[in-house]
PDB file of C-alpha atoms and ligand atoms in Angstrom:
ATOM      1  CA  MET A   1      31.974  62.441  98.064  1.00  0.00           C
ATOM      2  CA  SER A   2      30.958  66.076  97.701  1.00  0.00           C
ATOM      3  CA  ILE A   3      31.327  67.732  94.329  1.00  0.00           C
ATOM      4  CA  ASN A   4      31.074  71.501  94.128  1.00  0.00           C
ATOM      5  CA  PHE A   5      29.988  73.514  91.127  1.00  0.00           C
ATOM      6  CA  LYS A   6      27.859  76.494  90.240  1.00  0.00           C
ATOM      7  CA  LEU A   7      24.418  75.771  88.782  1.00  0.00           C
ATOM      8  CA  ASN A   8      22.477  78.652  87.246  1.00  0.00           C
ATOM      9  CA  GLY A   9      24.508  81.111  89.297  1.00  0.00           C
ATOM     10  CA  VAL A  10      24.110  79.307  92.628  1.00  0.00           C
ATOM     11  CA  ASP A  11      26.854  77.336  94.408  1.00  0.00           C
ATOM     12  CA  GLN A  12      25.988  73.664  94.812  1.00  0.00           C
ATOM     13  CA  SER A  13      27.601  70.883  96.784  1.00  0.00           C
ATOM     14  CA  VAL A  14      26.343  67.472  95.734  1.00  0.00           C
ATOM     15  CA  ASP A  15      27.002  64.175  97.433  1.00  0.00           C
ATOM     16  CA  ALA A  16      27.430  61.745  94.531  1.00  0.00           C
ATOM     17  CA  THR A  17      29.970  59.333  93.101  1.00  0.00           C
ATOM     18  CA  GLU A  18      32.232  60.938  90.523  1.00  0.00           C
ATOM     19  CA  ASP A  19      30.851  58.885  87.641  1.00  0.00           C
ATOM     20  CA  THR A  20      27.209  59.778  88.288  1.00  0.00           C
ATOM     21  CA  PRO A  21      25.876  61.351  85.085  1.00  0.00           C
ATOM     22  CA  LEU A  22      25.473  65.099  85.438  1.00  0.00           C
ATOM     23  CA  LEU A  23      21.912  64.685  84.127  1.00  0.00           C
ATOM     24  CA  TRP A  24      20.935  62.544  87.132  1.00  0.00           C
ATOM     25  CA  VAL A  25      22.432  65.097  89.482  1.00  0.00           C
ATOM     26  CA  ILE A  26      20.540  67.947  87.808  1.00  0.00           C
ATOM     27  CA  ARG A  27      17.212  66.127  87.692  1.00  0.00           C
ATOM     28  CA  ASP A  28      17.252  63.831  90.737  1.00  0.00           C
ATOM     29  CA  HIS A  29      19.524  65.535  93.255  1.00  0.00           C
ATOM     30  CA  LEU A  30      18.792  69.154  92.408  1.00  0.00           C
ATOM     31  CA  LYS A  31      15.217  68.674  91.123  1.00  0.00           C
ATOM     32  CA  LEU A  32      15.543  70.729  87.948  1.00  0.00           C
ATOM     33  CA  THR A  33      13.513  68.760  85.429  1.00  0.00           C
ATOM     34  CA  GLY A  34      13.640  71.086  82.419  1.00  0.00           C
ATOM     35  CA  THR A  35      16.602  69.090  81.103  1.00  0.00           C
ATOM     36  CA  LYS A  36      15.267  65.864  79.604  1.00  0.00           C
ATOM     37  CA  PHE A  37      16.422  62.276  79.324  1.00  0.00           C
ATOM     38  CA  GLY A  38      16.082  60.812  75.849  1.00  0.00           C
ATOM     39  CA  CYS A  39      18.624  58.177  74.828  1.00  0.00           C
ATOM     40  CA  GLY A  40      21.275  58.226  77.550  1.00  0.00           C
ATOM     41  CA  MET A  41      23.948  57.693  74.878  1.00  0.00           C
ATOM     42  CA  ALA A  42      24.727  61.183  73.509  1.00  0.00           C
ATOM     43  CA  LEU A  43      22.573  60.504  70.453  1.00  0.00           C
ATOM     44  CA  CYS A  44      19.529  62.766  70.822  1.00  0.00           C
ATOM     45  CA  GLY A  45      20.531  66.018  72.531  1.00  0.00           C
ATOM     46  CA  ALA A  46      17.533  66.169  74.887  1.00  0.00           C
ATOM     47  CA  CYS A  47      19.886  66.444  77.875  1.00  0.00           C
ATOM     48  CA  THR A  48      21.949  69.374  76.538  1.00  0.00           C
ATOM     49  CA  VAL A  49      23.204  71.870  79.119  1.00  0.00           C
ATOM     50  CA  HIS A  50      26.099  74.342  79.148  1.00  0.00           C
ATOM     51  CA  LEU A  51      29.334  73.560  80.953  1.00  0.00           C
ATOM     52  CA  ASP A  52      31.398  76.727  81.156  1.00  0.00           C
ATOM     53  CA  GLY A  53      29.308  78.050  78.263  1.00  0.00           C
ATOM     54  CA  GLN A  54      29.744  75.072  75.907  1.00  0.00           C
ATOM     55  CA  ALA A  55      26.873  72.767  74.948  1.00  0.00           C
ATOM     56  CA  ILE A  56      27.406  69.268  76.357  1.00  0.00           C
ATOM     57  CA  ARG A  57      25.342  66.094  76.669  1.00  0.00           C
ATOM     58  CA  SER A  58      24.745  65.761  80.376  1.00  0.00           C
ATOM     59  CA  CYS A  59      23.649  62.107  80.094  1.00  0.00           C
ATOM     60  CA  VAL A  60      27.201  61.015  79.296  1.00  0.00           C
ATOM     61  CA  THR A  61      29.076  63.656  81.289  1.00  0.00           C
ATOM     62  CA  PRO A  62      30.160  62.497  84.731  1.00  0.00           C
ATOM     63  CA  VAL A  63      29.377  64.976  87.469  1.00  0.00           C
ATOM     64  CA  ALA A  64      33.102  65.070  88.259  1.00  0.00           C
ATOM     65  CA  ALA A  65      33.607  66.945  84.978  1.00  0.00           C
ATOM     66  CA  ALA A  66      31.575  69.826  86.431  1.00  0.00           C
ATOM     67  CA  LYS A  67      33.747  70.143  89.529  1.00  0.00           C
ATOM     68  CA  ASP A  68      34.507  73.829  90.208  1.00  0.00           C
ATOM     69  CA  LYS A  69      32.857  74.785  86.911  1.00  0.00           C
ATOM     70  CA  THR A  70      29.694  76.538  85.855  1.00  0.00           C
ATOM     71  CA  VAL A  71      26.638  74.620  84.666  1.00  0.00           C
ATOM     72  CA  THR A  72      23.654  76.321  83.049  1.00  0.00           C
ATOM     73  CA  THR A  73      20.342  74.592  82.395  1.00  0.00           C
ATOM     74  CA  ILE A  74      17.250  75.813  80.572  1.00  0.00           C
ATOM     75  CA  GLU A  75      15.941  77.162  83.896  1.00  0.00           C
ATOM     76  CA  GLY A  76      18.914  79.529  84.210  1.00  0.00           C
ATOM     77  CA  LEU A  77      19.498  80.470  80.578  1.00  0.00           C
ATOM     78  CA  ASN A  78      19.568  84.249  80.904  1.00  0.00           C
ATOM     79  CA  SER A  79      22.452  85.256  78.657  1.00  0.00           C
ATOM     80  CA  LYS A  80      21.595  87.726  75.898  1.00  0.00           C
ATOM     81  CA  GLN A  81      21.916  84.881  73.383  1.00  0.00           C
ATOM     82  CA  GLY A  82      19.647  82.697  75.508  1.00  0.00           C
ATOM     83  CA  GLN A  83      17.043  85.429  75.791  1.00  0.00           C
ATOM     84  CA  ALA A  84      17.136  86.089  72.043  1.00  0.00           C
ATOM     85  CA  VAL A  85      16.735  82.381  71.306  1.00  0.00           C
ATOM     86  CA  LYS A  86      13.806  81.998  73.709  1.00  0.00           C
ATOM     87  CA  GLN A  87      12.095  85.045  72.203  1.00  0.00           C
ATOM     88  CA  ALA A  88      12.544  83.739  68.650  1.00  0.00           C
ATOM     89  CA  TRP A  89      11.232  80.315  69.690  1.00  0.00           C
ATOM     90  CA  GLU A  90       8.135  81.995  71.080  1.00  0.00           C
ATOM     91  CA  ASP A  91       7.655  84.350  68.121  1.00  0.00           C
ATOM     92  CA  LEU A  92       7.848  81.505  65.606  1.00  0.00           C
ATOM     93  CA  ALA A  93       5.934  78.977  67.748  1.00  0.00           C
ATOM     94  CA  VAL A  94       8.731  76.460  67.268  1.00  0.00           C
ATOM     95  CA  VAL A  95       7.591  73.982  69.901  1.00  0.00           C
ATOM     96  CA  GLN A  96       5.354  71.032  69.119  1.00  0.00           C
ATOM     97  CA  CYS A  97       5.327  68.366  71.887  1.00  0.00           C
ATOM     98  CA  GLY A  98       8.224  70.162  73.566  1.00  0.00           C
ATOM     99  CA  TYR A  99      10.245  67.187  74.742  1.00  0.00           C
ATOM    100  CA  CYS A 100      13.390  67.992  72.759  1.00  0.00           C
ATOM    101  CA  GLN A 101      13.123  71.743  73.007  1.00  0.00           C
ATOM    102  CA  SER A 102      15.135  72.616  76.085  1.00  0.00           C
ATOM    103  CA  GLY A 103      18.042  70.770  74.474  1.00  0.00           C
ATOM    104  CA  GLN A 104      17.449  72.542  71.171  1.00  0.00           C
ATOM    105  CA  ILE A 105      17.407  75.945  72.862  1.00  0.00           C
ATOM    106  CA  MET A 106      20.578  75.212  74.837  1.00  0.00           C
ATOM    107  CA  SER A 107      22.402  74.155  71.651  1.00  0.00           C
ATOM    108  CA  ALA A 108      21.138  77.209  69.757  1.00  0.00           C
ATOM    109  CA  ALA A 109      22.206  79.603  72.514  1.00  0.00           C
ATOM    110  CA  ALA A 110      25.683  78.036  72.658  1.00  0.00           C
ATOM    111  CA  LEU A 111      25.966  78.313  68.873  1.00  0.00           C
ATOM    112  CA  LEU A 112      25.167  82.043  68.933  1.00  0.00           C
ATOM    113  CA  SER A 113      27.649  82.618  71.758  1.00  0.00           C
ATOM    114  CA  ASN A 114      30.387  81.120  69.573  1.00  0.00           C
ATOM    115  CA  ASN A 115      29.188  82.412  66.200  1.00  0.00           C
ATOM    116  CA  ALA A 116      27.125  85.618  66.023  1.00  0.00           C
ATOM    117  CA  SER A 117      26.177  85.154  62.382  1.00  0.00           C
ATOM    118  CA  PRO A 118      25.852  81.450  61.583  1.00  0.00           C
ATOM    119  CA  SER A 119      25.268  80.239  58.014  1.00  0.00           C
ATOM    120  CA  ASP A 120      22.762  77.491  57.215  1.00  0.00           C
ATOM    121  CA  ASP A 121      25.619  75.007  57.283  1.00  0.00           C
ATOM    122  CA  ASP A 122      26.823  76.305  60.656  1.00  0.00           C
ATOM    123  CA  ILE A 123      23.304  75.934  62.049  1.00  0.00           C
ATOM    124  CA  ASN A 124      22.862  72.471  60.598  1.00  0.00           C
ATOM    125  CA  THR A 125      26.203  71.345  62.004  1.00  0.00           C
ATOM    126  CA  ALA A 126      25.651  72.829  65.461  1.00  0.00           C
ATOM    127  CA  MET A 127      22.103  71.488  65.744  1.00  0.00           C
ATOM    128  CA  SER A 128      22.684  68.110  64.076  1.00  0.00           C
ATOM    129  CA  GLY A 129      22.978  66.259  67.388  1.00  0.00           C
ATOM    130  CA  ASN A 130      19.577  67.494  68.583  1.00  0.00           C
ATOM    131  CA  ILE A 131      16.855  65.179  67.353  1.00  0.00           C
ATOM    132  CA  CYS A 132      13.214  66.282  67.146  1.00  0.00           C
ATOM    133  CA  ARG A 133      10.658  63.525  66.700  1.00  0.00           C
ATOM    134  CA  CYS A 134       8.047  66.171  65.810  1.00  0.00           C
ATOM    135  CA  SER A 135      10.325  67.384  63.018  1.00  0.00           C
ATOM    136  CA  THR A 136      10.357  71.069  63.951  1.00  0.00           C
ATOM    137  CA  TYR A 137      13.696  71.503  62.165  1.00  0.00           C
ATOM    138  CA  VAL A 138      12.543  74.141  59.665  1.00  0.00           C
ATOM    139  CA  ARG A 139      11.179  76.385  62.418  1.00  0.00           C
ATOM    140  CA  ILE A 140      14.280  75.791  64.537  1.00  0.00           C
ATOM    141  CA  ARG A 141      16.547  76.974  61.719  1.00  0.00           C
ATOM    142  CA  LYS A 142      14.367  80.043  61.149  1.00  0.00           C
ATOM    143  CA  ALA A 143      14.346  80.843  64.853  1.00  0.00           C
ATOM    144  CA  VAL A 144      18.122  80.572  65.167  1.00  0.00           C
ATOM    145  CA  LYS A 145      18.447  83.045  62.277  1.00  0.00           C
ATOM    146  CA  GLN A 146      15.892  85.410  63.786  1.00  0.00           C
ATOM    147  CA  ALA A 147      17.711  85.287  67.133  1.00  0.00           C
ATOM    148  CA  ALA A 148      21.033  86.032  65.415  1.00  0.00           C
ATOM    149  CA  GLU A 149      19.462  88.998  63.575  1.00  0.00           C
ATOM    150  CA  SER A 150      17.933  90.365  66.766  1.00  0.00           C
ATOM    151  CA  LEU A 151      21.381  90.302  68.407  1.00  0.00           C
ATOM    152  CA  ALA A 152      23.168  91.963  65.475  1.00  0.00           C
TER     153      ALA A 152
HETATM  154  S1  LIG B   1      19.682  61.851  76.623  1.00  0.00           S
HETATM  155 FE1  LIG B   1      21.621  62.701  76.355  1.00  0.00          FE
HETATM  156  S2  LIG B   1      21.904  62.780  74.225  1.00  0.00           S
HETATM  157 FE2  LIG B   1      20.033  61.703  74.485  1.00  0.00          FE
HETATM  158  S1  LIG B   2       8.982  69.176  69.627  1.00  0.00           S
HETATM  159 FE1  LIG B   2       8.427  67.088  69.929  1.00  0.00          FE
HETATM  160  S2  LIG B   2      10.315  66.027  69.889  1.00  0.00           S
HETATM  161 FE2  LIG B   2      10.810  68.033  69.289  1.00  0.00          FE
END
């Protein structure tokens, strides 16, 4: 069946079963590969995208949940919070291998949309589901703070 939603500002109509993971639709049907597959079980955060502005794990979200909603991936992250996060990531050279980083950035941007001035605890809580095997956590925390300051 066809499922309609908006992806990065563009209307999409996807022919998929309702329980197809949103991640497969994004990567395989719509060919946007910036969103990564890690665990497939909502444990690593590599697949994080925004659904109506909230960070979700697209590997365990059925595409039906996106019906008539707005999905944003790393390729379309142009909100002021998203731009501030991307700039801070670049300034502080956060990325190591890069595999986890689109998920990290999506979670950080969603955090700043909900909380303009997050404490260390807020950052740790919001980012705790995003695993980085290269252990870039210290730079990630710094970059989230820098992004928040640049938006203040
Ligand atoms: S791939 Fe979705 S949380 Fe790991
Ligand atoms: S930068 Fe390598 S897994 Fe995070």
